Coordinates of C-alpha atoms in Angstrom, one line a residue:
M1 CA -27.6 74.8 -172.6
K2 CA -31.3 74.5 -171.9
K3 CA -31.6 72.4 -175.1
I4 CA -28.9 70.0 -174.0
L5 CA -30.6 69.4 -170.6
Y6 CA -33.9 68.9 -172.3
R7 CA -32.5 66.3 -174.7
F8 CA -30.7 64.4 -171.8
S9 CA -33.9 64.2 -169.8
I10 CA -35.8 62.8 -172.8
V11 CA -33.1 60.1 -173.3
L12 CA -33.0 59.1 -169.5
L13 CA -36.8 58.9 -169.3
S14 CA -36.9 56.7 -172.4
T15 CA -34.3 54.4 -171.0
I16 CA -36.2 53.9 -167.7
L17 CA -39.3 53.2 -169.5
I18 CA -37.6 50.5 -171.7
V19 CA -36.0 48.8 -168.7
S20 CA -39.3 48.8 -166.8
C21 CA -41.1 47.2 -169.6
G22 CA -38.4 44.6 -169.9
K23 CA -38.7 43.3 -166.2
D24 CA -42.4 42.8 -166.4
D25 CA -42.1 40.9 -169.5
D26 CA -38.9 38.7 -168.7
P27 CA -38.1 38.0 -164.9
V28 CA -34.6 36.6 -163.8
D29 CA -34.4 33.6 -161.0
E30 CA -31.6 34.5 -158.4
K31 CA -30.4 31.7 -155.8
S32 CA -29.3 32.3 -152.1
S33 CA -25.6 32.4 -151.3
A34 CA -26.2 31.9 -147.4
K35 CA -24.1 29.1 -146.1
S36 CA -23.6 29.4 -142.3
I37 CA -23.9 26.9 -139.5
T38 CA -26.3 28.7 -137.1
A39 CA -26.4 26.0 -134.3
F40 CA -24.4 23.0 -133.3
S41 CA -25.3 20.8 -130.2
V42 CA -24.7 17.3 -128.8
S43 CA -27.5 16.1 -126.6
T44 CA -28.3 19.1 -124.4
V45 CA -24.9 20.8 -124.8
S46 CA -24.6 23.6 -127.3
A47 CA -21.4 24.5 -129.1
E48 CA -19.7 27.8 -129.3
I49 CA -19.6 29.1 -133.0
V50 CA -17.1 31.7 -134.1
E51 CA -18.2 32.8 -137.5
S52 CA -15.1 35.0 -138.2
N53 CA -12.8 32.0 -138.5
R54 CA -15.4 29.3 -139.1
T55 CA -14.7 27.3 -135.9
I56 CA -17.0 25.5 -133.6
S57 CA -16.0 24.3 -130.1
I58 CA -18.1 22.1 -127.8
S59 CA -17.1 20.9 -124.2
L60 CA -18.9 17.8 -123.1
P61 CA -19.3 16.4 -119.6
Y62 CA -16.6 14.1 -118.1
G63 CA -17.2 10.5 -119.3
T64 CA -18.7 11.4 -122.7
D65 CA -17.4 9.1 -125.5
I66 CA -16.3 11.6 -128.2
T67 CA -15.6 8.7 -130.7
A68 CA -19.3 8.4 -131.4
L69 CA -21.1 11.7 -131.0
T70 CA -24.3 12.5 -132.8
P71 CA -24.5 16.2 -133.4
T72 CA -27.6 18.2 -134.2
I73 CA -26.8 21.0 -136.8
A74 CA -28.8 23.9 -138.0
V75 CA -27.7 25.8 -141.2
S76 CA -28.8 28.8 -143.3
P77 CA -32.1 28.3 -145.3
E78 CA -31.7 26.3 -148.4
A79 CA -28.1 25.4 -147.4
L80 CA -26.8 21.9 -147.0
V81 CA -24.2 20.6 -144.5
S82 CA -21.9 17.6 -144.8
P83 CA -21.6 15.4 -142.8
E84 CA -25.3 15.8 -142.2
S85 CA -27.0 16.5 -138.9
G86 CA -27.7 13.4 -136.8
V87 CA -24.8 11.4 -138.3
V88 CA -22.5 9.8 -135.8
Q89 CA -19.0 11.1 -135.9
D90 CA -15.7 10.5 -134.2
F91 CA -14.5 13.7 -132.7
T92 CA -11.2 12.4 -131.4
D93 CA -9.7 14.8 -133.9
P94 CA -11.3 18.0 -135.2
V95 CA -14.0 17.3 -137.8
L96 CA -14.6 19.5 -140.9
Y97 CA -18.2 20.4 -141.8
E98 CA -18.8 21.8 -145.3
V99 CA -21.9 24.0 -145.8
T100 CA -23.1 24.5 -149.4
A101 CA -25.4 27.5 -150.2
E102 CA -28.3 27.3 -152.6
D103 CA -26.2 29.1 -155.2
G104 CA -23.6 26.3 -154.9
S105 CA -21.1 28.4 -153.0
Q106 CA -19.4 26.7 -150.1
Q107 CA -17.6 27.3 -146.8
T108 CA -16.0 24.9 -144.3
Y109 CA -16.3 24.9 -140.4
T110 CA -13.8 23.1 -138.1
V111 CA -15.6 21.4 -135.2
T112 CA -13.5 20.5 -132.1
A113 CA -15.0 18.5 -129.2
S114 CA -13.5 18.2 -125.8
V115 CA -14.4 16.4 -122.5
E116 CA -14.4 18.3 -119.2
A117 CA -12.1 17.2 -116.4
S118 CA -13.5 14.8 -113.7
E119 CA -14.6 16.4 -110.4
G120 CA -14.8 13.0 -108.6
N121 CA -12.9 12.9 -105.3
E122 CA -14.5 10.0 -103.5
I123 CA -13.1 7.0 -101.7
L124 CA -15.0 4.2 -103.2
S125 CA -13.6 1.4 -101.0
F126 CA -11.0 1.1 -98.2
D127 CA -10.0 -2.5 -97.5
L128 CA -7.4 -4.3 -95.5
N129 CA -6.7 -7.3 -97.8
E130 CA -3.5 -8.3 -96.1
L131 CA -5.5 -9.4 -93.0
S132 CA -6.9 -12.9 -93.0
P133 CA -9.8 -12.8 -93.4
A134 CA -9.7 -9.5 -95.3
V135 CA -11.4 -6.6 -93.6
I136 CA -13.8 -4.3 -95.5
G137 CA -13.9 -0.7 -94.4
E138 CA -17.2 1.1 -94.0
V139 CA -17.1 4.3 -96.2
D140 CA -19.5 7.2 -95.3
L141 CA -19.6 9.6 -98.2
V142 CA -21.9 11.9 -96.3
N143 CA -19.6 12.5 -93.3
N144 CA -16.4 11.7 -95.2
T145 CA -15.4 8.9 -92.7
V146 CA -14.0 5.4 -93.0
V147 CA -14.5 3.0 -90.1
I148 CA -12.6 -0.3 -90.0
I149 CA -13.0 -2.9 -87.3
V150 CA -10.1 -5.3 -87.0
P151 CA -9.6 -8.4 -84.8
K152 CA -8.1 -7.8 -81.3
G153 CA -4.3 -8.1 -81.3
T154 CA -3.9 -6.7 -84.8
D155 CA -0.8 -4.5 -85.1
L156 CA -2.2 -1.1 -85.9
T157 CA 1.2 0.5 -86.7
Q158 CA 1.9 -1.2 -90.0
I159 CA -1.4 -1.7 -91.8
V160 CA -1.4 -1.6 -95.7
P161 CA -4.8 -0.5 -97.0
T162 CA -6.1 -1.0 -100.6
I163 CA -8.0 2.1 -101.6
S164 CA -10.3 2.6 -104.6
I165 CA -11.1 6.2 -105.5
S166 CA -12.9 8.2 -108.3
D167 CA -11.5 8.0 -111.8
E168 CA -8.7 10.3 -112.6
A169 CA -8.4 11.2 -108.9
T170 CA -5.3 10.8 -106.7
V171 CA -5.1 9.9 -103.0
S172 CA -2.6 10.8 -100.3
P173 CA -1.3 8.7 -98.5
E174 CA -1.4 6.4 -101.5
S175 CA -3.0 3.0 -101.7
G176 CA -0.7 0.2 -100.7
V177 CA 1.5 2.3 -98.4
A178 CA 1.9 1.0 -94.8
T179 CA 0.4 3.4 -92.3
N180 CA 0.2 3.7 -88.5
F181 CA -3.5 3.6 -87.6
S182 CA -3.0 3.8 -83.8
E183 CA -4.7 7.1 -84.1
E184 CA -7.1 8.6 -86.6
V185 CA -5.5 9.2 -90.1
T186 CA -6.6 11.8 -92.6
Y187 CA -6.7 10.8 -96.3
T188 CA -6.9 13.5 -99.0
V189 CA -8.5 12.7 -102.4
T190 CA -7.8 15.2 -105.2
S191 CA -10.1 15.1 -108.3
Q192 CA -8.8 15.6 -111.9
S193 CA -10.3 19.1 -111.7
G194 CA -8.3 19.8 -108.6
D195 CA -11.1 19.6 -106.0
K196 CA -10.0 18.1 -102.7
A197 CA -11.9 16.0 -100.1
E198 CA -10.5 14.9 -96.7
Y199 CA -11.6 11.5 -95.2
S200 CA -11.1 10.6 -91.5
V201 CA -10.0 6.9 -91.3
M202 CA -10.5 5.2 -87.9
V203 CA -9.3 1.7 -87.2
S204 CA -10.4 0.1 -84.0
F205 CA -10.6 -3.4 -82.5
E206 CA -13.7 -5.4 -82.7
K207 CA -15.8 -5.3 -79.5
N208 CA -16.0 -8.2 -77.2
D209 CA -19.5 -9.9 -77.0
E210 CA -18.8 -11.6 -73.7
N211 CA -20.9 -10.4 -70.7
A212 CA -20.3 -12.8 -67.8
I213 CA -19.6 -12.3 -64.1
T214 CA -16.4 -14.2 -63.6
E215 CA -15.9 -13.4 -59.9
F216 CA -18.1 -12.1 -57.1
K217 CA -16.9 -11.6 -53.5
F218 CA -17.1 -9.4 -50.4
E219 CA -13.6 -8.4 -49.2
E220 CA -14.8 -6.9 -45.9
F221 CA -14.8 -10.5 -44.5
T222 CA -11.7 -12.3 -43.4
P223 CA -10.9 -14.3 -45.5
D224 CA -12.8 -12.8 -48.5
L225 CA -16.3 -14.2 -48.9
V226 CA -16.4 -15.6 -52.5
G227 CA -19.8 -16.2 -54.2
E228 CA -20.6 -19.4 -56.1
I229 CA -21.4 -18.6 -59.8
D230 CA -23.7 -20.7 -61.8
Q231 CA -23.1 -19.6 -65.4
E232 CA -25.9 -21.7 -66.8
A233 CA -28.5 -20.3 -64.5
K234 CA -26.9 -16.9 -64.3
T235 CA -27.0 -16.8 -60.5
V236 CA -24.5 -16.0 -57.8
S237 CA -25.0 -17.4 -54.3
V238 CA -23.1 -16.1 -51.2
T239 CA -23.4 -17.7 -47.8
I240 CA -22.2 -15.7 -44.8
P241 CA -20.9 -18.0 -42.0
W242 CA -23.1 -17.9 -38.9
D243 CA -20.3 -16.7 -36.6
A244 CA -18.9 -14.0 -38.9
E245 CA -18.4 -10.5 -37.5
F246 CA -21.5 -9.4 -39.2
D247 CA -24.9 -8.0 -38.1
F248 CA -27.3 -9.5 -40.5
D249 CA -30.1 -7.1 -39.4
Y250 CA -28.0 -4.0 -40.3
D251 CA -24.8 -4.8 -42.2
I252 CA -26.8 -6.6 -44.9
F253 CA -28.0 -3.2 -46.1
S254 CA -24.6 -1.9 -47.0
L255 CA -22.4 -4.7 -48.3
I256 CA -19.7 -3.7 -50.8
P257 CA -19.2 -6.3 -53.5
T258 CA -16.1 -6.8 -55.7
V259 CA -17.4 -7.9 -59.1
V260 CA -15.1 -9.1 -61.9
V261 CA -16.7 -9.3 -65.4
S262 CA -15.6 -10.2 -69.0
E263 CA -12.9 -8.1 -70.7
G264 CA -14.4 -4.8 -71.9
A265 CA -17.7 -5.4 -70.2
T266 CA -19.4 -3.2 -67.5
V267 CA -21.6 -4.1 -64.6
D268 CA -24.5 -2.3 -62.9
P269 CA -24.5 -1.8 -59.9
A270 CA -20.8 -1.1 -60.2
S271 CA -18.2 -3.1 -58.4
G272 CA -17.0 -1.5 -55.1
V273 CA -20.3 0.4 -54.6
S274 CA -22.3 -0.3 -51.4
A275 CA -25.6 -2.1 -52.1
N276 CA -28.6 -3.5 -50.2
F277 CA -28.5 -7.3 -50.2
N278 CA -31.5 -7.9 -47.9
Y279 CA -33.3 -9.2 -51.0
E280 CA -32.3 -10.8 -54.3
R281 CA -30.4 -8.3 -56.4
T282 CA -30.1 -8.2 -60.2
F283 CA -26.8 -7.2 -61.7
N284 CA -26.7 -6.2 -65.4
V285 CA -23.5 -7.1 -67.3
T286 CA -23.1 -5.2 -70.6
A287 CA -20.6 -6.6 -73.1
E288 CA -18.3 -4.3 -75.0
N289 CA -20.6 -4.7 -78.0
G290 CA -23.7 -3.7 -76.0
D291 CA -25.2 -7.2 -75.3
V292 CA -26.7 -7.4 -71.8
Q293 CA -26.8 -10.4 -69.5
L294 CA -28.7 -10.4 -66.1
Y295 CA -27.4 -12.2 -63.0
T296 CA -29.4 -12.8 -59.8
I297 CA -27.4 -12.3 -56.6
N298 CA -28.6 -14.0 -53.4
V299 CA -26.9 -13.5 -50.0
E300 CA -28.0 -15.6 -47.1
R301 CA -26.7 -16.7 -43.7
E302 CA -25.5 -20.1 -42.8
T303 CA -27.8 -21.8 -40.3
A304 CA -26.4 -21.2 -36.8
P305 CA -26.6 -23.6 -33.8
E306 CA -29.0 -22.9 -31.0
A307 CA -27.8 -20.2 -28.6
T308 CA -27.7 -20.7 -24.8
I309 CA -27.6 -18.0 -22.0
D310 CA -26.5 -18.4 -18.4
A311 CA -28.6 -17.1 -15.6
L312 CA -27.8 -13.6 -14.2
T313 CA -25.9 -13.5 -10.9
V314 CA -26.4 -9.8 -10.3
T315 CA -29.8 -8.2 -10.4
E316 CA -29.2 -4.6 -9.2
Y317 CA -27.5 -2.1 -11.5
S318 CA -27.1 1.6 -11.7
I319 CA -27.3 3.9 -14.7
G320 CA -24.0 3.6 -16.4
D321 CA -23.3 0.1 -15.4
F322 CA -22.8 -2.8 -17.8
I323 CA -24.6 -6.2 -17.6
T324 CA -22.4 -9.0 -18.9
I325 CA -24.4 -11.8 -20.6
S326 CA -22.7 -15.2 -20.8
G327 CA -23.6 -18.2 -22.9
E328 CA -22.8 -19.9 -26.2
N329 CA -23.2 -19.3 -30.0
F330 CA -23.8 -15.6 -29.9
T331 CA -23.6 -13.5 -33.1
K332 CA -23.3 -9.9 -33.8
D333 CA -27.0 -9.4 -34.1
C334 CA -27.8 -9.7 -30.4
R335 CA -30.6 -7.4 -29.2
V336 CA -32.2 -6.2 -26.0
I337 CA -36.0 -6.2 -25.7
L338 CA -37.4 -3.4 -23.6
G339 CA -41.2 -3.4 -23.7
A340 CA -42.2 -3.1 -27.3
T341 CA -38.8 -1.8 -28.4
T342 CA -35.9 -4.0 -29.6
T343 CA -32.6 -2.3 -29.7
S344 CA -28.9 -3.0 -30.5
S345 CA -27.6 0.4 -29.5
I346 CA -26.7 -0.6 -26.0
V347 CA -25.1 -4.0 -26.9
S348 CA -21.3 -4.1 -27.2
D349 CA -18.3 -6.4 -27.0
I350 CA -20.0 -9.3 -28.7
T351 CA -18.2 -12.6 -28.9
S352 CA -19.5 -16.1 -29.4
T353 CA -19.7 -16.6 -25.6
S354 CA -20.6 -13.2 -24.2
F355 CA -21.8 -9.6 -24.8
K356 CA -22.4 -6.5 -22.7
I357 CA -25.6 -4.4 -22.2
E358 CA -25.1 -0.8 -21.1
I359 CA -27.6 0.6 -18.6
T360 CA -28.4 4.1 -20.0
S361 CA -30.9 6.6 -18.8
F362 CA -32.3 6.8 -22.4
N363 CA -33.2 3.1 -22.5
F364 CA -33.8 2.2 -18.8
S365 CA -35.9 3.9 -16.2
V366 CA -35.1 3.7 -12.5
G367 CA -37.0 0.8 -10.9
D368 CA -37.6 -2.8 -11.7
V369 CA -37.6 -4.0 -15.3
V370 CA -37.9 -7.4 -17.0
L371 CA -34.8 -8.0 -19.0
K372 CA -35.2 -9.9 -22.3
V373 CA -32.6 -10.5 -25.0
K374 CA -32.8 -11.8 -28.5
V375 CA -30.2 -13.8 -30.3
R376 CA -31.1 -14.2 -34.0
D377 CA -34.6 -15.7 -33.8
Q378 CA -34.3 -16.9 -30.2
E379 CA -35.8 -14.9 -27.3
F380 CA -34.6 -15.2 -23.7
V381 CA -36.2 -13.9 -20.5
L382 CA -33.5 -13.3 -18.0
G383 CA -35.7 -12.1 -15.1
T384 CA -36.4 -8.9 -13.2
I385 CA -33.5 -6.5 -12.6
S386 CA -33.5 -3.3 -10.5
I387 CA -32.2 -0.2 -12.0
L388 CA -30.7 2.3 -9.6
P389 CA -29.9 5.8 -10.5
P390 CA -26.3 6.9 -10.5
A391 CA -24.8 8.3 -7.3
P392 CA -25.7 11.9 -6.6
S393 CA -23.2 14.7 -6.8
I394 CA -23.1 18.3 -5.5
N395 CA -21.7 21.1 -7.6
Q396 CA -22.7 24.2 -5.7
F397 CA -24.1 25.5 -2.3
V398 CA -26.5 28.5 -2.1
E399 CA -27.7 29.9 1.3
S400 CA -31.0 31.7 2.0
T401 CA -33.7 32.1 4.6
S402 CA -37.3 30.9 4.6
D403 CA -40.1 30.5 7.2
G404 CA -37.7 31.4 10.0
N405 CA -35.2 28.7 8.8
K406 CA -31.8 29.1 7.3
I407 CA -31.9 27.2 4.1
L408 CA -29.1 25.6 2.2
R409 CA -29.7 24.7 -1.5
L410 CA -27.6 21.8 -2.9
I411 CA -27.2 22.1 -6.7
G412 CA -26.1 18.9 -8.4
T413 CA -27.2 15.8 -10.3
N414 CA -29.0 12.4 -9.8
F415 CA -31.1 13.4 -6.8
V416 CA -34.2 11.2 -6.4
N417 CA -37.4 12.7 -5.1
G418 CA -38.4 11.2 -1.8
K419 CA -35.2 9.1 -1.6
N420 CA -32.7 11.7 -0.4
E421 CA -31.1 12.2 3.1
V422 CA -28.8 15.1 3.8
Y423 CA -26.3 15.2 6.6
F424 CA -24.0 18.0 7.9
V425 CA -20.7 16.2 8.6
S426 CA -17.9 17.3 10.9
G427 CA -15.4 14.5 11.7
A428 CA -17.3 11.6 13.1
N429 CA -20.4 13.7 13.9
E430 CA -23.3 13.7 11.4
E431 CA -26.4 15.9 11.8
L432 CA -29.5 15.0 9.8
A433 CA -31.1 18.0 8.1
N434 CA -34.8 18.5 7.3
I435 CA -35.5 18.6 3.5
K436 CA -37.8 21.5 2.5
S437 CA -38.1 20.5 -1.2
E438 CA -36.2 18.5 -3.8
S439 CA -35.8 17.8 -7.5
L440 CA -33.5 15.9 -9.8
T441 CA -30.9 18.7 -9.8
S442 CA -31.4 20.5 -6.4
V443 CA -32.3 19.8 -2.8
Y444 CA -33.3 22.6 -0.3
V445 CA -32.5 21.6 3.3
V446 CA -32.9 23.4 6.7
I447 CA -29.6 24.0 8.4
P448 CA -30.1 22.3 11.8
P449 CA -31.0 25.0 14.2
F450 CA -28.8 23.9 17.1
I451 CA -25.8 22.7 15.2
E452 CA -22.5 23.9 16.5
T453 CA -20.8 26.6 14.5
G454 CA -18.0 25.5 12.3
D455 CA -17.3 24.1 8.8
Y456 CA -19.3 21.1 7.6
Q457 CA -19.1 18.7 4.7
I458 CA -22.5 17.8 3.2
K459 CA -23.3 14.2 2.6
V460 CA -26.2 13.1 0.4
V461 CA -27.5 9.6 0.6
S462 CA -29.8 8.8 -2.3
L463 CA -31.1 5.8 -4.2
G464 CA -28.1 5.7 -6.4
G465 CA -25.5 5.9 -3.7
T466 CA -23.8 8.3 -1.3
F467 CA -21.9 11.5 -2.1
T468 CA -19.9 13.6 0.4
S469 CA -18.7 17.0 -0.7
S470 CA -15.1 18.0 -0.5
A471 CA -16.2 21.6 -0.2
T472 CA -17.5 22.8 3.2
V473 CA -20.3 25.0 4.5
S474 CA -19.5 27.4 7.3
V475 CA -22.3 27.6 10.0
T476 CA -22.2 30.7 12.1
Q477 CA -25.7 30.9 13.5
S478 CA -26.4 31.7 17.2
V479 CA -28.4 29.5 19.6
S480 CA -32.0 30.6 19.7
I481 CA -34.0 31.0 22.9
E482 CA -37.3 30.7 21.0
P483 CA -39.0 27.3 20.4
V484 CA -37.3 25.6 17.6
I485 CA -38.3 22.4 15.8
T486 CA -35.3 20.1 15.0
G487 CA -36.9 16.8 13.9
V488 CA -39.6 14.2 14.0
N489 CA -39.8 10.5 14.8
K490 CA -41.2 9.7 11.3
T491 CA -41.9 11.6 8.1
T492 CA -44.6 9.3 6.8
I493 CA -47.4 8.6 9.3
G494 CA -50.8 7.0 9.3
N495 CA -54.1 8.0 10.7
G496 CA -54.3 7.6 14.5
E497 CA -50.5 7.4 14.9
T498 CA -48.6 9.6 17.2
L499 CA -46.1 12.1 15.7
E500 CA -43.2 13.0 18.0
I501 CA -41.8 16.5 17.4
Y502 CA -38.3 17.2 18.7
G503 CA -36.8 20.6 19.4
K504 CA -35.6 23.1 21.9
N505 CA -37.3 25.6 24.2
F506 CA -40.8 24.2 24.0
K507 CA -43.1 26.1 26.4
N508 CA -46.0 25.1 28.6
V509 CA -44.7 21.7 29.6
G510 CA -47.6 19.4 30.5
G511 CA -50.0 21.6 28.7
G512 CA -51.2 21.8 25.1
V513 CA -50.0 23.6 21.9
T514 CA -51.7 24.3 18.6
I515 CA -49.9 22.9 15.6
G516 CA -50.7 24.5 12.2
W517 CA -50.6 22.3 9.1
L518 CA -50.3 23.5 5.5
D519 CA -50.6 21.5 2.3
G520 CA -49.9 24.3 -0.1
N521 CA -53.5 24.3 -1.5
G522 CA -55.8 25.3 1.3
P523 CA -56.1 27.1 4.6
T524 CA -54.2 26.2 7.8
K525 CA -55.5 23.1 9.5
N526 CA -55.0 22.8 13.3
L527 CA -54.3 19.9 15.6
T528 CA -53.6 20.1 19.3
G529 CA -50.4 18.5 20.7
I530 CA -49.2 17.8 24.2
V531 CA -45.9 19.4 25.3
V532 CA -44.2 16.4 26.9
S533 CA -41.0 18.3 27.7
S534 CA -39.1 21.4 26.6
E535 CA -37.6 19.2 23.8
K536 CA -40.6 17.0 22.8
I537 CA -44.2 17.4 21.7
E538 CA -46.6 14.6 20.8
V539 CA -49.6 14.9 18.5
V540 CA -52.1 12.2 17.3
I541 CA -52.7 12.4 13.5
N542 CA -56.4 12.8 12.8
R543 CA -57.4 12.1 9.2
T544 CA -60.6 14.0 9.7
T545 CA -58.6 17.1 9.9
L546 CA -55.7 16.1 7.6
S547 CA -56.2 14.6 4.2
S548 CA -54.3 11.5 3.3
N549 CA -51.6 11.2 0.6
L550 CA -50.6 14.8 1.0
A551 CA -47.2 16.3 2.0
Y552 CA -47.6 18.8 4.9
E553 CA -45.4 21.4 6.5
F554 CA -46.2 22.4 10.1
Y555 CA -45.3 25.0 12.7
L556 CA -46.1 25.6 16.5
Q557 CA -48.5 28.3 17.6
W558 CA -47.8 29.7 21.1
P559 CA -49.8 32.3 22.9
G560 CA -48.3 35.6 21.9
L561 CA -46.2 33.9 19.2
E562 CA -48.1 33.0 16.1
Y563 CA -45.3 30.9 14.7
S564 CA -42.5 28.9 16.2
E565 CA -39.0 29.9 15.3
N566 CA -39.2 27.7 12.2
F567 CA -41.2 25.3 10.0
F568 CA -40.8 21.6 9.5
Y569 CA -41.3 20.2 6.1
N570 CA -42.4 17.1 4.2
I571 CA -44.6 15.1 6.6
K572 CA -46.7 12.7 4.5
V573 CA -50.0 11.5 5.9
I574 CA -51.2 8.1 4.6
N575 CA -54.3 5.9 5.1

């Protein structure tokens, strides 16, 4: 067995050595059999190669002309392809490419080219060719809108559009189909690939470019006050009749115009809005298309004839009265001039021949005043009038005592300081009362000391008139046995004049009596009087003792009786 293995090894080794020596001495040249297409592209698009069944597929962008494609082909090393790379081919049908290996062996690839579906879904144009002239729509591909402006009067309910869209796409509603464009219409464009896009189509009338004021008037006048329009100069002139019911000084600031403008246009200030026409106004008229035109408005008054005023026949008036002014050619802007003030608030009932002036406490003071009136630019001086206060009135009585007197306070209105007289009235009898103090709304009077008991009406006589109360005051006082002052011969007296003091129960007839005087500011000042009788005392006013222009109250000083039964008030000493 060992011998057999030994012999086999010798034979194998010998064979190997023979073969080895043979290769080194006589080499054999073998060729490649590789024959694959390793890459296939057209432009920048690469094809998909399926080696198992020797197919190549390439999908090219929409619009590519596959009848003349120039492919770029890569094959195995040393292999050749037919048709060659870079040769134009028609790929309408599949094309066979044959690859030959170096060793001559071959294999065939089937190349199929296709074109992708279109994604275009745009409206390229939207026209109304049936109109004359034709109207071209404005297509906005960013906002997907179509805007069409048609002439005014076009029937929007039956418009037939001509629509151009992307290749291979469809549109709904279709081109050439009559459509109602009274409202916005949505058109849907569908691409070949199925992508949809919606477009809003809006048809509107062309905007008017007219911007004129065609009528301008003020309807607050009767008849309407119509302005004169100059279209060339772009002005409106309004003349207010001189005798119109119109106060040019006031009403001019708030006139309400009615302004008519071109169709579709607007005006600023607006029609029907109050405006100040005391100066030239500018009104802006804006056309429907935005064009602006300016108009100048001027309002003026017709020249009036000269006014005349009749002389006043009455010169005394009370607060609350009316002065009637008569004349000719009056207008609503009549005024009253009071000092530096010109007012219309108290002027009323103005006609062309008369007007009234109200005498109010706010505008007139009691006393004399020069009355002036103004009619437009004319000024008239009517003379001096006297203004009296209104008649007094009494609302309430209040009783009290003071300085030995019984005092009655009258509460009311329109009392005038220094101009009041108060009487206690019973039937035909009237008893004058001494006034202690007074103001515009109250008067303090001394109930007459020796008046008979009973019920009395109170009468006040003042600058504005007379008032007698309907209510009564009941007097119940008893008759005094002490000296009592009841009155004087005058309440305003000059230096050196004799004051007569009247009363009852005066003592020391034929002798003297000391009279004490008080002015409210200093000590008592004394004068000596002569007792003429039990009912009368006389005293000479001495300005050395009594100061002038002061109001005094006085009383009688008897031995053992410092004061008389009462005081007397409001004696004024003058120069």
